[in-house]
Amino acid sequence: MKRTDGYLLDNRQTEAGERFDAFAALFDPTTFRHLEGFGIGPGWRCWEVGAGGTSVVSWLAKKVGPTGRVVATDIDTSRVVAAARPPVQVRVHDVGADEPPGEGFDLVHARLVLVHVPDRENALRSMVRALRPGGRLLVEDADPALQPLLCPDEHGPEQQLANRLRQGFRQLLADRGADLAYGRRLPRLLREAGLRQVEADAYFPVTSPACTALEAATVRQIRDQLVAAGHATDQDIDRHLANIAAGGMDLATAPMISAWGRKG
């Protein structure tokens, strides 16, 4: 199919807030564990790339304190602007096209961002360039191609419908230039960017209330695109949303791969 321009999941839609809340519940503990392992503390200078919501930005602000700095950037800052008070600065910024919003950062972090950026290579170079010598980069991205199913236990028609709609969602993402196998490449890409002490792990929630909330919000947000592209009918989507609400399905996410390293 022909590539379609534009980000599929608009931050200004009502469902975006629900998705950010679900992401926070699912992935904040993993992100914070990695950041704690870096020794983050008062006075650190941090760049949060593609901040989206406020949960990570607010956590960073508490850690760095009044002597630190947190620069939160996104192409759409409508959801993160609420956190714009010292030590947080919020800036509209395209990580794939714009110069870094500063240099000498102790930490640069991006979660579920680069997979959607058309010029991922330039974005990663920009993030590395913004680090001070010895600074840390943490990149966390999904790998839907590694685990493409919404219901890994496809044992009935409800699960089959869920997985068919998930396949349509993945196709919509790919049509807009998303790299659905990007997560697995992160360790190699960080090494090739010159980072040292590169490590990585993955988190794969199989079922939880946050997985359910994320799926319901996502399907409502992309409903029109799924129907317009012929991936589903309105009846399919109504039935899927009813199946979700019934609470009898185990809904998974794609694995989120976290990779980190230190600038030499």
XYZ file of C-alpha atoms in Angstrom:
264
model
C 0.000 0.000 0.000
C 1.033 3.569 -0.567
C 2.602 5.277 2.425
C 0.320 7.808 4.122
C 1.786 10.924 5.722
C 0.961 12.027 9.238
C 1.004 10.553 12.728
C -1.807 8.055 13.236
C -2.403 8.731 16.950
C -3.102 12.452 17.399
C -2.254 13.749 20.904
C -5.227 16.128 20.810
C -7.853 13.415 20.582
C -9.709 12.509 23.785
C -8.488 8.917 23.631
C -4.858 10.062 23.634
C -5.066 10.938 27.314
C -6.434 7.476 28.087
C -3.602 5.910 26.105
C -0.959 7.956 27.961
C -2.460 6.871 31.293
C -2.314 3.239 30.182
C 1.281 3.607 28.983
C 2.220 5.089 32.343
C 0.637 2.198 34.236
C 2.251 -0.396 31.967
C 5.718 1.012 31.354
C 6.636 3.648 33.968
C 7.937 1.049 36.459
C 10.341 -0.343 33.840
C 11.477 3.114 32.730
C 11.996 4.325 36.286
C 13.947 1.190 37.204
C 16.420 1.869 34.404
C 16.735 5.556 35.254
C 17.288 4.778 38.935
C 20.059 2.417 37.859
C 21.846 5.317 36.189
C 22.024 7.104 39.544
C 19.848 10.033 38.496
C 19.722 12.729 41.141
C 19.808 16.442 42.000
C 21.345 18.708 39.399
C 21.009 16.352 36.425
C 20.221 17.862 33.033
C 17.694 15.711 31.164
C 16.046 15.765 27.754
C 12.762 13.865 27.518
C 12.168 13.293 23.784
C 8.595 12.987 22.507
C 7.296 13.460 26.010
C 3.622 13.015 25.125
C 2.164 12.914 28.648
C 3.478 14.121 31.981
C 4.270 11.011 34.035
C 7.960 10.605 33.113
C 8.589 14.362 32.984
C 7.118 14.882 36.462
C 9.158 11.981 37.868
C 12.359 13.392 36.347
C 11.598 16.834 37.784
C 11.342 15.419 41.301
C 14.607 13.535 40.876
C 16.703 16.429 39.525
C 15.227 19.018 41.876
C 15.534 22.796 41.629
C 19.210 22.638 40.636
C 18.494 20.348 37.677
C 16.837 20.807 34.322
C 14.294 18.779 32.359
C 13.657 19.742 28.737
C 10.464 18.039 27.509
C 9.946 18.131 23.744
C 7.297 16.882 21.332
C 5.814 17.838 17.998
C 2.559 18.355 19.929
C 3.000 19.595 23.502
C -0.708 19.894 24.323
C -0.585 17.033 26.850
C 2.740 17.857 28.518
C 2.401 21.633 28.850
C 0.748 21.149 32.254
C 4.175 20.155 33.603
C 5.874 23.348 32.360
C 7.212 24.803 35.589
C 10.775 24.821 36.974
C 12.818 22.746 36.523
C 10.764 21.646 33.452
C 10.903 23.477 30.141
C 8.476 22.390 27.412
C 9.348 22.972 23.769
C 7.734 22.103 20.439
C 10.403 20.104 18.626
C 10.785 17.487 15.889
C 13.610 15.179 16.939
C 14.041 13.867 13.402
C 14.420 17.287 11.774
C 15.393 19.918 14.356
C 18.691 20.568 16.130
C 18.856 19.312 19.733
C 17.354 21.706 22.295
C 20.733 22.100 23.987
C 23.836 20.095 24.729
C 25.677 18.635 27.674
C 22.730 16.571 28.891
C 23.396 13.951 31.555
C 20.419 11.931 30.320
C 18.446 11.686 27.097
C 15.370 9.447 27.091
C 12.765 8.519 24.468
C 9.950 6.017 24.945
C 7.691 4.777 22.145
C 8.891 7.618 19.928
C 11.525 6.678 17.371
C 9.476 3.863 15.828
C 7.176 6.608 14.512
C 9.853 9.113 13.410
C 10.471 9.097 9.634
C 14.170 10.006 9.993
C 15.012 7.717 12.893
C 18.702 7.676 12.006
C 19.031 11.441 12.252
C 16.957 11.497 15.448
C 19.259 9.011 17.146
C 22.361 10.955 16.064
C 20.809 14.119 17.459
C 20.112 12.479 20.793
C 23.660 11.152 21.093
C 25.106 14.517 20.077
C 23.177 16.224 22.872
C 24.818 14.099 25.588
C 27.845 15.192 27.583
C 30.795 12.777 27.682
C 29.691 10.041 30.070
C 26.025 10.933 29.650
C 23.381 8.223 29.375
C 20.938 7.473 26.576
C 17.866 5.307 27.195
C 15.708 4.454 24.174
C 12.591 2.338 24.631
C 10.514 1.226 21.681
C 7.983 -1.424 20.824
C 8.617 -4.272 18.415
C 5.166 -5.288 17.116
C 6.702 -7.598 14.519
C 8.338 -9.628 17.288
C 4.947 -10.340 18.880
C 2.146 -9.253 16.514
C -0.900 -10.616 18.370
C -3.283 -8.803 20.660
C -4.437 -12.194 21.969
C -1.505 -14.651 21.997
C -3.972 -17.309 23.208
C -6.235 -17.258 20.145
C -8.770 -19.829 21.308
C -12.088 -18.416 20.096
C -13.856 -16.024 17.710
C -13.433 -13.066 20.054
C -9.666 -13.505 20.037
C -9.597 -14.075 16.279
C -11.442 -10.795 15.701
C -9.107 -9.000 18.108
C -6.046 -10.268 16.269
C -7.520 -9.323 12.886
C -8.081 -5.762 14.079
C -4.581 -5.663 15.538
C -3.222 -6.694 12.131
C -5.120 -3.768 10.611
C -3.653 -1.391 13.202
C -0.160 -2.599 12.406
C -0.775 -2.033 8.703
C -1.974 1.516 9.355
C 1.228 2.182 11.302
C 3.405 0.706 8.560
C 1.607 2.766 5.919
C 2.687 5.873 7.832
C 6.318 4.818 7.929
C 6.503 3.157 11.346
C 9.245 0.519 11.615
C 7.492 -2.406 13.303
C 10.773 -4.268 13.898
C 12.735 -1.305 15.251
C 12.921 -2.329 18.890
C 15.104 -5.371 18.341
C 17.704 -3.282 16.493
C 18.232 -0.767 19.286
C 21.276 -2.405 20.927
C 23.151 -2.549 17.625
C 22.124 0.975 16.683
C 23.332 2.365 20.005
C 26.707 0.651 19.559
C 26.979 1.918 15.981
C 26.243 5.430 17.296
C 29.373 5.162 19.423
C 27.829 4.429 22.806
C 29.624 2.192 25.275
C 28.399 -0.306 27.863
C 25.271 -0.982 25.812
C 22.658 -3.219 27.411
C 19.020 -4.006 26.702
C 16.017 -5.873 28.024
C 12.352 -6.275 27.128
C 9.018 -6.082 28.932
C 5.985 -7.928 27.611
C 2.710 -7.575 29.554
C 0.287 -10.347 28.612
C -2.828 -9.216 30.462
C -3.731 -6.407 32.851
C -6.384 -3.709 33.316
C -4.004 -1.239 31.642
C -3.685 -3.498 28.569
C -7.481 -3.553 28.340
C -7.786 0.229 28.733
C -5.064 0.790 26.137
C -6.758 -1.408 23.545
C -10.194 0.148 24.019
C -8.818 3.676 23.723
C -6.662 2.810 20.709
C -9.492 1.170 18.773
C -11.816 4.100 19.449
C -9.096 6.525 18.343
C -8.345 4.793 15.029
C -11.838 3.511 14.313
C -12.412 5.721 11.269
C -9.038 4.832 9.743
C -9.611 1.091 10.216
C -12.960 1.310 8.455
C -11.757 3.637 5.691
C -8.826 1.334 4.887
C -11.069 -1.736 4.717
C -9.501 -3.475 7.728
C -12.791 -3.657 9.621
C -16.443 -2.697 9.530
C -18.228 -0.597 12.140
C -19.973 -3.794 13.226
C -16.602 -5.517 13.729
C -15.400 -2.684 15.907
C -18.597 -2.496 17.953
C -18.370 -6.240 18.567
C -14.682 -5.993 19.550
C -15.336 -3.128 21.974
C -18.181 -5.133 23.522
C -15.888 -8.154 23.862
C -13.298 -5.969 25.608
C -15.922 -4.566 27.977
C -17.076 -8.094 28.865
C -13.657 -8.701 30.411
C -13.089 -12.242 29.203
C -10.043 -11.727 26.969
C -6.342 -11.651 27.805
C -5.004 -8.668 25.847
C -1.250 -8.265 25.385
C 0.996 -5.498 24.109
C 3.939 -5.660 21.767
C 7.213 -6.174 23.653
C 8.821 -2.907 24.686
C 12.595 -3.135 24.293
C 14.727 -0.834 26.429
C 18.308 -0.196 25.324
C 20.815 2.030 27.041
C 24.416 3.063 26.853
C 26.971 5.700 27.837
C 28.616 8.298 25.630
C 32.402 7.954 25.515
